[in-house]
PDB file of C-alpha atoms in Angstrom:
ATOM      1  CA  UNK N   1      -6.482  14.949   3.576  1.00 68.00           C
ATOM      2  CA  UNK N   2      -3.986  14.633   0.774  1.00 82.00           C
ATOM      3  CA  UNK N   3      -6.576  15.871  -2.088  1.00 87.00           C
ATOM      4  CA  UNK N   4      -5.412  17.012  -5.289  1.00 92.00           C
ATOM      5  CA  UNK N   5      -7.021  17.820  -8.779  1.00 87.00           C
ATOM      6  CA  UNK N   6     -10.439  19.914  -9.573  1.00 90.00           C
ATOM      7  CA  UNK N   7     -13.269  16.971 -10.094  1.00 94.00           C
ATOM      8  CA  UNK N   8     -13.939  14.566  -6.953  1.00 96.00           C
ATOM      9  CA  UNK N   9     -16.579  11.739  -6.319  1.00 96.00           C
ATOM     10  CA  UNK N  10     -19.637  11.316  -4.370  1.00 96.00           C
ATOM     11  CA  UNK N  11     -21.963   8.456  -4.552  1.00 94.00           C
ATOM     12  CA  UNK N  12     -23.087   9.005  -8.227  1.00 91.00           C
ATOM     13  CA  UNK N  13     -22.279  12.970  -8.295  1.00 95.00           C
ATOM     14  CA  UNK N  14     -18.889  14.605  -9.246  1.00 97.00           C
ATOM     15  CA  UNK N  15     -18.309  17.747  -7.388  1.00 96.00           C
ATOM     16  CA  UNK N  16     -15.643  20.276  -7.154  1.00 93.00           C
ATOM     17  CA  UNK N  17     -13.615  21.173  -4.539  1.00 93.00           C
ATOM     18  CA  UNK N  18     -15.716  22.936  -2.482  1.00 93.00           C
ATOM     19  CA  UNK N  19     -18.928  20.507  -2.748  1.00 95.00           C
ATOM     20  CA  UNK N  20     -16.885  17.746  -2.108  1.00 94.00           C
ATOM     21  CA  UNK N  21     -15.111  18.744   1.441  1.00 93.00           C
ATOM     22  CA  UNK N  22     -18.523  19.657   2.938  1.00 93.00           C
ATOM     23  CA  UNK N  23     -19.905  16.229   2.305  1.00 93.00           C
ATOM     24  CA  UNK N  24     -17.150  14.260   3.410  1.00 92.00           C
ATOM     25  CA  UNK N  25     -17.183  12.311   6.298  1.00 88.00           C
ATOM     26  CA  UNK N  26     -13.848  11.976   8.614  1.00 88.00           C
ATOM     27  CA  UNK N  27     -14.860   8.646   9.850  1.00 86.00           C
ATOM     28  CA  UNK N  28     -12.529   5.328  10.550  1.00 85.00           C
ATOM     29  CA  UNK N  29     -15.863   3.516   9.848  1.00 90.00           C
ATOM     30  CA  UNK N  30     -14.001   2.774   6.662  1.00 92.00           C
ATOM     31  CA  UNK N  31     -12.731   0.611   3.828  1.00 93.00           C
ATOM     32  CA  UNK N  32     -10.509   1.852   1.018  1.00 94.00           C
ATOM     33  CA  UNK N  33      -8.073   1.130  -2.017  1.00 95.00           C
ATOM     34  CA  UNK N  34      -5.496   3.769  -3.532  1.00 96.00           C
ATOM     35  CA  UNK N  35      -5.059   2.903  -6.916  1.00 96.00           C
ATOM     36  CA  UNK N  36      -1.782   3.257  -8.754  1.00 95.00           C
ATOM     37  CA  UNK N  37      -2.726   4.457 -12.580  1.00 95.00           C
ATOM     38  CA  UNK N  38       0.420   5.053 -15.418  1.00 91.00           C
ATOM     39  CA  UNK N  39      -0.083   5.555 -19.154  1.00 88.00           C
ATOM     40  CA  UNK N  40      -3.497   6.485 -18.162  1.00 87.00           C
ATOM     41  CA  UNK N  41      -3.922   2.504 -17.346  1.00 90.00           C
ATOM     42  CA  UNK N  42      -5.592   1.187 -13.459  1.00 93.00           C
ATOM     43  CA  UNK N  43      -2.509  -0.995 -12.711  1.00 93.00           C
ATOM     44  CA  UNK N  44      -3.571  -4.523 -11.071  1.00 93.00           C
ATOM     45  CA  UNK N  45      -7.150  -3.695 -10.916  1.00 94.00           C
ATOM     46  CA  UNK N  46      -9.248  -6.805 -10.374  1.00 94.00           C
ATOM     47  CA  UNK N  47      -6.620  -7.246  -7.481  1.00 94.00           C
ATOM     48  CA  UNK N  48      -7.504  -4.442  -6.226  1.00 95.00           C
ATOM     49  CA  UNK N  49     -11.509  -5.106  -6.240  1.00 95.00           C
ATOM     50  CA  UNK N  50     -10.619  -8.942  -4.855  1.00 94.00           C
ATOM     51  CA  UNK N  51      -9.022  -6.967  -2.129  1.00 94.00           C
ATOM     52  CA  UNK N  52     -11.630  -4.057  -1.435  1.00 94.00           C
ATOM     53  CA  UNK N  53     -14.459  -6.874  -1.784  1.00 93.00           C
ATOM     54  CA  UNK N  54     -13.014  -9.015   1.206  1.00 92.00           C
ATOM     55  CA  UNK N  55     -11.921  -5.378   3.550  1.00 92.00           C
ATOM     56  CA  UNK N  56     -16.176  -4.497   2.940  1.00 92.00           C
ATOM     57  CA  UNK N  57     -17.204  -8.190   3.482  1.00 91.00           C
ATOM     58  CA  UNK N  58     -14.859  -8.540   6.746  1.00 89.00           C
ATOM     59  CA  UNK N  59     -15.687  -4.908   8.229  1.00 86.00           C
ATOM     60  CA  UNK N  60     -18.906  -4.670   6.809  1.00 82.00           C
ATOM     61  CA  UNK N  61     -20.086  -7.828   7.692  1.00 81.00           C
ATOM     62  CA  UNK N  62     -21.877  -7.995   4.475  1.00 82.00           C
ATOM     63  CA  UNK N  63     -21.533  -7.479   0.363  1.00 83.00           C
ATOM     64  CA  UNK N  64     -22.375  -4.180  -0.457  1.00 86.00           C
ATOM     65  CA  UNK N  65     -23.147  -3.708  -4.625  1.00 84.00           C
ATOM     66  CA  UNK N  66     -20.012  -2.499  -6.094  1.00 89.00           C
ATOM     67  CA  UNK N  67     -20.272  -3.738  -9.555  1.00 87.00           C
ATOM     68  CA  UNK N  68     -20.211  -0.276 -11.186  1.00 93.00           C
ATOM     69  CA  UNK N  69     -17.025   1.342  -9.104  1.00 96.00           C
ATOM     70  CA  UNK N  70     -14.625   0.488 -11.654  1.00 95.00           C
ATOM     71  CA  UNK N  71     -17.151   3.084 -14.457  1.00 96.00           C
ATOM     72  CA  UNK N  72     -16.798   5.719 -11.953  1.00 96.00           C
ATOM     73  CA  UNK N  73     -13.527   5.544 -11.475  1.00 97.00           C
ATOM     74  CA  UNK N  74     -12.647   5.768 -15.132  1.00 96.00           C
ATOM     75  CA  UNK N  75     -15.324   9.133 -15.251  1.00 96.00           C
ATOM     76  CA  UNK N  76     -13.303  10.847 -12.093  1.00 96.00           C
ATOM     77  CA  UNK N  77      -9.840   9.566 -13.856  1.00 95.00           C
ATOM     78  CA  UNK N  78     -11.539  11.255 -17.064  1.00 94.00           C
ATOM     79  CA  UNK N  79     -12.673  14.727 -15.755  1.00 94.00           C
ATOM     80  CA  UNK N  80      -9.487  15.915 -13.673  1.00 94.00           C
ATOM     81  CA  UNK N  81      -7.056  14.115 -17.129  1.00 93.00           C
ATOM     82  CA  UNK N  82      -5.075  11.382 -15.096  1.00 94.00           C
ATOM     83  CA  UNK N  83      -2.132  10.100 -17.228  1.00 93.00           C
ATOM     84  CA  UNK N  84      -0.111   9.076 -14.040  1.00 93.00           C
ATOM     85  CA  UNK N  85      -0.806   9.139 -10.372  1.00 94.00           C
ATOM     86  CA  UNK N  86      -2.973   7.542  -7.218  1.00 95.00           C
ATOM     87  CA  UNK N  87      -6.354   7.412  -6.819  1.00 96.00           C
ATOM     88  CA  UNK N  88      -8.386   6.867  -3.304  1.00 96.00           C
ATOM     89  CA  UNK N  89     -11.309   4.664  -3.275  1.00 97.00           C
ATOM     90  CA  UNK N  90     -12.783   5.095   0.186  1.00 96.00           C
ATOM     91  CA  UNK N  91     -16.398   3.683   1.709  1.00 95.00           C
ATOM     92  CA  UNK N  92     -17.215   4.994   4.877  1.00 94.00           C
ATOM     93  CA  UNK N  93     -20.514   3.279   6.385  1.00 90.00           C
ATOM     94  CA  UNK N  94     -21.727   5.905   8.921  1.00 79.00           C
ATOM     95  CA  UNK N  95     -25.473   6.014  10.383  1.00 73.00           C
ATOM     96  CA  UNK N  96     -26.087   2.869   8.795  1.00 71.00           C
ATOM     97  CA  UNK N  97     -25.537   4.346   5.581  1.00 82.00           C
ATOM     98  CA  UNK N  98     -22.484   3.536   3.232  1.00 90.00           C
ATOM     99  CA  UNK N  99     -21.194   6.645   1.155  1.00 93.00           C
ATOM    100  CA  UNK N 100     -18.516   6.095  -1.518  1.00 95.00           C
ATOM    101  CA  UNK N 101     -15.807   8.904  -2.125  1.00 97.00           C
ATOM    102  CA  UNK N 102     -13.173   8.588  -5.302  1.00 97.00           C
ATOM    103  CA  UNK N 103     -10.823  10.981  -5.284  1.00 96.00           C
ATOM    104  CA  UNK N 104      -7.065  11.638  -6.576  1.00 96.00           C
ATOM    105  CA  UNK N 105      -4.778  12.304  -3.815  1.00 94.00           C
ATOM    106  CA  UNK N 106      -1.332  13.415  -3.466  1.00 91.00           C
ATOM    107  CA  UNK N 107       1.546  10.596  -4.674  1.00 90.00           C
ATOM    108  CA  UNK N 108       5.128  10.694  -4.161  1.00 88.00           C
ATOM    109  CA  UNK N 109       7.208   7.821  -5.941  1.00 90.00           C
ATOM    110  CA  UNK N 110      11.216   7.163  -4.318  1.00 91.00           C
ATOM    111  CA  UNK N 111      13.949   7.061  -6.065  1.00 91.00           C
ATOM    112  CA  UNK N 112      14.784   3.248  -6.020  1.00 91.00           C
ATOM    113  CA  UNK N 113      18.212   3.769  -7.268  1.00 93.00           C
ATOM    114  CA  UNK N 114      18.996   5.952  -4.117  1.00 94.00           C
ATOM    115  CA  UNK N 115      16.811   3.992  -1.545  1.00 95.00           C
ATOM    116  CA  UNK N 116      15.444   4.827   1.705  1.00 97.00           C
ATOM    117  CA  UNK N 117      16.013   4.920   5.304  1.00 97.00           C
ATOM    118  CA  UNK N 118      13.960   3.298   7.831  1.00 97.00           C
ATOM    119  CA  UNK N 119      12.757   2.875  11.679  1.00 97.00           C
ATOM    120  CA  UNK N 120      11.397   0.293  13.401  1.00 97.00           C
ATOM    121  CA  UNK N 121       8.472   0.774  16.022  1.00 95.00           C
ATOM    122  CA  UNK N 122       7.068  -1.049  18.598  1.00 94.00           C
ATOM    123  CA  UNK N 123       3.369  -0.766  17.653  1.00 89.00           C
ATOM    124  CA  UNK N 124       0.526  -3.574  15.554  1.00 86.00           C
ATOM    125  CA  UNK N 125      -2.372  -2.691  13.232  1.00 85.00           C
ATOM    126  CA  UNK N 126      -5.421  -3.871  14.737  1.00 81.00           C
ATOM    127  CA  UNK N 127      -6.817  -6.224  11.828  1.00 83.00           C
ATOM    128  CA  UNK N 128      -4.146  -5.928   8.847  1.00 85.00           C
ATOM    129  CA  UNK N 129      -6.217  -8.052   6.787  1.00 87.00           C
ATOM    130  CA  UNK N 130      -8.629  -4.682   6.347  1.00 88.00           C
ATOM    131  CA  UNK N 131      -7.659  -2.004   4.234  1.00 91.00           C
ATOM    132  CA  UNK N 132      -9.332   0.784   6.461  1.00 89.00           C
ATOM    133  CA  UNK N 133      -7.566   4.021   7.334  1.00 86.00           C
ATOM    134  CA  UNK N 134      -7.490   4.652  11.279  1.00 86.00           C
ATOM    135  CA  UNK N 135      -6.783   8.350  12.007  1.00 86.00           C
ATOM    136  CA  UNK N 136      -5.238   8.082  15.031  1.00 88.00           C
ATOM    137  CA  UNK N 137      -2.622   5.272  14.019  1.00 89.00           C
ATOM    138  CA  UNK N 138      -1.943   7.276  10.430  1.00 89.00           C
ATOM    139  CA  UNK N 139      -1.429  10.641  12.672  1.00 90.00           C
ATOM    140  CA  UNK N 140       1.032   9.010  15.061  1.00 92.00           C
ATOM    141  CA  UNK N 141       2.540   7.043  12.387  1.00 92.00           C
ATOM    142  CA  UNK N 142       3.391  10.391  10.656  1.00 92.00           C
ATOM    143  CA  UNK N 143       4.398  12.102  13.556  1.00 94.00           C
ATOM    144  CA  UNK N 144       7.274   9.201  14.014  1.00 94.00           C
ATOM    145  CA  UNK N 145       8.149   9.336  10.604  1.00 95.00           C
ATOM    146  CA  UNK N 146       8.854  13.097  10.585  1.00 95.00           C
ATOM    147  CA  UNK N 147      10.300  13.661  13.609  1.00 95.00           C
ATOM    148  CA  UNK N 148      12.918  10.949  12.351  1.00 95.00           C
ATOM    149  CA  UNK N 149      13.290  12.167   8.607  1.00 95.00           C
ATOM    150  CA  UNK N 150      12.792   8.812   7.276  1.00 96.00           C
ATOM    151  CA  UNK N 151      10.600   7.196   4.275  1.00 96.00           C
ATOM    152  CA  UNK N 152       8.672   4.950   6.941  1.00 97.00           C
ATOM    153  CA  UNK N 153       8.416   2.928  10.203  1.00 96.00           C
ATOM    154  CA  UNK N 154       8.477  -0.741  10.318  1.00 97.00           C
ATOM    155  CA  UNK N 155       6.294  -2.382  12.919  1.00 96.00           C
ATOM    156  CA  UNK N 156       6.870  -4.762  15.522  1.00 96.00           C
ATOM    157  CA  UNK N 157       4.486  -6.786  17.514  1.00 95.00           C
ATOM    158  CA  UNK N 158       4.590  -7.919  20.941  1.00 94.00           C
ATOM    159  CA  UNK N 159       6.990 -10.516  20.403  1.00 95.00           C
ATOM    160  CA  UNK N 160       9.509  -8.539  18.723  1.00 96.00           C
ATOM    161  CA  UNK N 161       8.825  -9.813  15.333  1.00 96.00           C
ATOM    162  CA  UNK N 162       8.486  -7.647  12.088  1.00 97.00           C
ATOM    163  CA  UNK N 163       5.576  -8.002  10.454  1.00 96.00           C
ATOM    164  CA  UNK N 164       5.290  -5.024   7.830  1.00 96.00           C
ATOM    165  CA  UNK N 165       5.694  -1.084   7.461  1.00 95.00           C
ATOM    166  CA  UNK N 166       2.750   1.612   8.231  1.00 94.00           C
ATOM    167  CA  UNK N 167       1.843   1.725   4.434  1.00 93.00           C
ATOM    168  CA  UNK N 168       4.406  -1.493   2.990  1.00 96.00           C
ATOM    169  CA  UNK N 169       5.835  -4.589   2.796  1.00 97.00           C
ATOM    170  CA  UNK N 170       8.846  -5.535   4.427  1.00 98.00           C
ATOM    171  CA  UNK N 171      11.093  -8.711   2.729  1.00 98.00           C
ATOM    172  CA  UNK N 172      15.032  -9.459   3.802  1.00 98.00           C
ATOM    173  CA  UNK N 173      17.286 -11.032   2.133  1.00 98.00           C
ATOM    174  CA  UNK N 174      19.660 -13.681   3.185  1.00 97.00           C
ATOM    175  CA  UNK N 175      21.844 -15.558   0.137  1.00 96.00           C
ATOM    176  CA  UNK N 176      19.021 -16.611  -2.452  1.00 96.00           C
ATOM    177  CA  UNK N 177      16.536 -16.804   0.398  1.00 98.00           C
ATOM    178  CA  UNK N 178      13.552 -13.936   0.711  1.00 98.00           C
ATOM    179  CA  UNK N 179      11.996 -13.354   4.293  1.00 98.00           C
ATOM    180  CA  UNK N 180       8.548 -11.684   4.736  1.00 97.00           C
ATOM    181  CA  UNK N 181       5.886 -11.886   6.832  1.00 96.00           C
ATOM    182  CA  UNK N 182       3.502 -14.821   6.571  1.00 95.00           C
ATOM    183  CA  UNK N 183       0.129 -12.776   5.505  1.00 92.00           C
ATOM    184  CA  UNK N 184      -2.272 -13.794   8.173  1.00 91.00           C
ATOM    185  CA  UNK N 185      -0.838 -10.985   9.746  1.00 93.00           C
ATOM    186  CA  UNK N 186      -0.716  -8.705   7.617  1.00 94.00           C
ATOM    187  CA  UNK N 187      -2.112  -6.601   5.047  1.00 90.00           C
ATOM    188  CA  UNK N 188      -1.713  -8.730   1.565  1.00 89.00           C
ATOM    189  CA  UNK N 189      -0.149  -6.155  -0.449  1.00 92.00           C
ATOM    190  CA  UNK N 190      -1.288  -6.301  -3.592  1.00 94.00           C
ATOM    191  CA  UNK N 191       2.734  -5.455  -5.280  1.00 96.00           C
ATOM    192  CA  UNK N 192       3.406  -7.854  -2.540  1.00 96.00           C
ATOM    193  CA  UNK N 193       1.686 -10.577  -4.219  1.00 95.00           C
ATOM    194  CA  UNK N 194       3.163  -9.784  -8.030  1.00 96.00           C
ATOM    195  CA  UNK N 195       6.800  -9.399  -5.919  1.00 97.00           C
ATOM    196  CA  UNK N 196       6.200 -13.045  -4.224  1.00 97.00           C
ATOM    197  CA  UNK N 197       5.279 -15.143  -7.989  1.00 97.00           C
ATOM    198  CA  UNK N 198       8.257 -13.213  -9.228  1.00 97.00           C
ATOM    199  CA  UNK N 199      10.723 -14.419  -6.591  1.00 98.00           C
ATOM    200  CA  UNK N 200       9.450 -17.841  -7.195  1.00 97.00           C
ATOM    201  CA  UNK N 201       9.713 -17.731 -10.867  1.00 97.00           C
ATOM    202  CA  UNK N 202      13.501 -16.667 -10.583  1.00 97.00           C
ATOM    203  CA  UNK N 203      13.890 -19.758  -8.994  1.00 97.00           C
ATOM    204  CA  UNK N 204      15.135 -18.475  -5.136  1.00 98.00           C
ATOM    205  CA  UNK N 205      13.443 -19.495  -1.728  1.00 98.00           C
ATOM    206  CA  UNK N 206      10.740 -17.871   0.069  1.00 98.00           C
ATOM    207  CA  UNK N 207      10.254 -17.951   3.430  1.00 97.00           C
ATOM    208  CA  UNK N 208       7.094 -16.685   4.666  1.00 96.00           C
ATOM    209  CA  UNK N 209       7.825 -16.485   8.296  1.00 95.00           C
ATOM    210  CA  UNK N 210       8.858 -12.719  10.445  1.00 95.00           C
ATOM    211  CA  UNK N 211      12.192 -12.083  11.453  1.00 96.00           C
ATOM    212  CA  UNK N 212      12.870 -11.064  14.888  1.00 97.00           C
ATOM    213  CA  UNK N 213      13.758  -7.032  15.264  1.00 96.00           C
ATOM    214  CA  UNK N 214      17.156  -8.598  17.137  1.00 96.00           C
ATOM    215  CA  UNK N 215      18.086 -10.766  14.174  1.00 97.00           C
ATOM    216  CA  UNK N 216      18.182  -7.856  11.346  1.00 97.00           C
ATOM    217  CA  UNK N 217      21.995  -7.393  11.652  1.00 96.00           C
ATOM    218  CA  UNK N 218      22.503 -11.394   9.948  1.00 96.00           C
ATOM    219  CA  UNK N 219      20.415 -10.580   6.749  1.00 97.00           C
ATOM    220  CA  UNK N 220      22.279  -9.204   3.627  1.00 97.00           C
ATOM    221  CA  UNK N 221      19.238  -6.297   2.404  1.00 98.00           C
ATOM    222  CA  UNK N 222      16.219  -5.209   3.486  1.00 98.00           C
ATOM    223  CA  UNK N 223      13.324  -3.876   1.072  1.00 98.00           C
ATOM    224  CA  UNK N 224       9.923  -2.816   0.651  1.00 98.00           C
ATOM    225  CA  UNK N 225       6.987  -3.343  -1.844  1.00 97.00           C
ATOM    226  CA  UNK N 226       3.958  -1.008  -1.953  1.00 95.00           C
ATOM    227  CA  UNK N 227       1.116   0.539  -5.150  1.00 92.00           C
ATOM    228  CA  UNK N 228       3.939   3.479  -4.771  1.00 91.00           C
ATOM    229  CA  UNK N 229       7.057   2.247  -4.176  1.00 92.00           C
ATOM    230  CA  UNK N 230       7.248  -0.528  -5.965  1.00 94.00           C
ATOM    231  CA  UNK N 231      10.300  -2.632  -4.677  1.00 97.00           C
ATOM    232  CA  UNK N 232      12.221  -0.277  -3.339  1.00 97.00           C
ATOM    233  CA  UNK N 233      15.737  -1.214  -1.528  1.00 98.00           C
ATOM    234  CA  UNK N 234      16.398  -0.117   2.499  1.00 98.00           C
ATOM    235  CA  UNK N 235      19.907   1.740   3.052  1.00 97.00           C
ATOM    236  CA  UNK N 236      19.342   1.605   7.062  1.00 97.00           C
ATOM    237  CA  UNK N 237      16.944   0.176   9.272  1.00 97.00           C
ATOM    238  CA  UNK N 238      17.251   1.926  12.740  1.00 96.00           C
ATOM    239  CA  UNK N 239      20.733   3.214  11.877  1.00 95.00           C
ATOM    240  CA  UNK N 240      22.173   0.047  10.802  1.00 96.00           C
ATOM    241  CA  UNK N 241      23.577  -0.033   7.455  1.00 95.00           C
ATOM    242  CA  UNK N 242      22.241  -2.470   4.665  1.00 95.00           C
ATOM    243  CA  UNK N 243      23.787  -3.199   1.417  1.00 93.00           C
ATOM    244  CA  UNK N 244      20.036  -3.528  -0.510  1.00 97.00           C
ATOM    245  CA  UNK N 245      21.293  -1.458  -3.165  1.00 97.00           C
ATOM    246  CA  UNK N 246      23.984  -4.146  -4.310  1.00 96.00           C
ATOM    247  CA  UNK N 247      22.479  -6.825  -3.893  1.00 98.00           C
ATOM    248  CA  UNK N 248      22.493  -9.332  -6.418  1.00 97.00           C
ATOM    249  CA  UNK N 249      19.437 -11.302  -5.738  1.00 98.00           C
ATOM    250  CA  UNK N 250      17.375  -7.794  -4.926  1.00 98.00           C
ATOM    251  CA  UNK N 251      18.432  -6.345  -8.339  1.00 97.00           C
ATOM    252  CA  UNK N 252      16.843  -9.092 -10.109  1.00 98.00           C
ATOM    253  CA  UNK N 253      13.862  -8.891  -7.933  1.00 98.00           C
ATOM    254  CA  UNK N 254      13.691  -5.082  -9.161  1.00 97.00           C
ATOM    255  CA  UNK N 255      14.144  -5.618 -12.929  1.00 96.00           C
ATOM    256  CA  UNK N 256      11.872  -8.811 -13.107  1.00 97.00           C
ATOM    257  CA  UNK N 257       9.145  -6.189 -11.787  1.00 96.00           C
ATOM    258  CA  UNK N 258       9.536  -3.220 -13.530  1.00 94.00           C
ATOM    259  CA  UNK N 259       9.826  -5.436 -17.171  1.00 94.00           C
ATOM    260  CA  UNK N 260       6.482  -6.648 -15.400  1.00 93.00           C
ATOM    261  CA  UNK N 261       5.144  -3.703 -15.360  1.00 91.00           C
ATOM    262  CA  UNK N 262       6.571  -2.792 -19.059  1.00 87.00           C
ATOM    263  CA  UNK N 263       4.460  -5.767 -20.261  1.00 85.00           C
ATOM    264  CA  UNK N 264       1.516  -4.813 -18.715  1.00 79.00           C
ATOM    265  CA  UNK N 265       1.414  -1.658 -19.759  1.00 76.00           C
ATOM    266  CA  UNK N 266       2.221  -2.569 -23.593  1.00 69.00           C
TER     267      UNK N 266
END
């Protein structure tokens, strides 16, 4: 459990440390967001809550009341001083009961001017149209990912087709055209959306279909969007060198984002 800060909350209480780890419940009975905040500002929030409504509604099988979450996540960004960092937003619905726990956790943001390596791995999430954190995926998901020294694993399903990374979204690029998975299978990303409206706005092709594990050698870059990395270019994807970081139609990508991001924060 990646906790961080002094202030942590449960239900309607806000407990320290100590409180807080006694009443929480390891459970994959869950739903949950993490929430990117900079300049002290919830970045993409009612996409977010669209996206935490539908993970409740499909796992749940119901609506739960959640019309108040965004007041107390402003009172635990508020007591531990958030200016920049993540925040977890986790239900777990255990005996029948649903318990709410909002909490800042650990962050680490990549360097996108270096970029990152990647693996791929044969291996699916179960429903990636759920945000819900499964411990036993997450643990061997890790395990890969240190073992290998790289940033993250990219899966692929039975068929040999990419569909996304453990905690990402995976786009190629070939000329002006942008490959990515179509999002019926998997998790809609909520960067992923912003990162789709921009490529259409710069006027290049998207292509929402998966590319075949075999086929990655005939694209030109390879990158990933996520609430922490942003759009953040590939250098290798099981070895193989990719040029992401020059890449003309990628850089554009980047900078069209981050001035989004400028504006929203303005």
């Amino acid at each position: 459990m990646d906790l961080i800060g002094d202030k942590f909350l449960f239900n309607d209480k806000i407990l320290d440390k100590e409180e807080f780890l006694k009443v929480y419940c390891y459970s994959s009975n869950n739903v949950y967001e993490v929430i990117r905040i900079m300049d002290s500002n919830i970045l993409f929030w009612e996409d977010h809550f669209k996206r935490l409504k539908n993970s409740i509604f499909k796992f749940n099988g119901k609506d739960i009341e959640i019309d108040d979450l965004l007041q107390k996540i402003n009172i635990v960004i508020n007591v531990n001083k958030i200016d920049s960092g993540n925040l977890k937003i986790e239900f777990v619905f255990d005996d029948y009961k649903c318990k709410l726990y909002i909490y800042p956790i650990k962050f680490y943001y990549p360097n996108k001017e270096i970029g990152v390596d990647v693996i791929t791995f044969n291996i699916e999430r179960e429903n990636p149209n759920v945000k819900t954190y499964n411990y036993d995926f997450k643990t061997k998901v890790q395990k890969i990912i240190n073992e290998n020294n790289v940033y993250e694993i990219v899966l692929v399903n039975k068929q040999g087709f990419i569909t996304e990374g453990s905690r990402t979204n995976v786009y190629f690029i070939k000329d002006n055209c942008f490959f990515t998975a179509p999002e019926n299978i998997v998790l809609k990303g909520v960067t992923r959306m912003k990162v789709n409206k921009i490529i259409n706005e710069l006027g290049f092709v998207l292509v929402e279909e998966s590319v075949f594990k075999k086929d990655i050698f005939k694209f030109d870059a390879c990158f990933l969007t996520s609430t922490s990395s942003n759009v953040l270019p590939v250098n290798k994807i099981d070895g193989l060198c990719m040029n992401s970081l020059s890449n003309m139609y990628l850089k554009e990508v980047m900078y069209s984002f981050e001035e989004y991001l400028k504006n929203k924060l303005r």
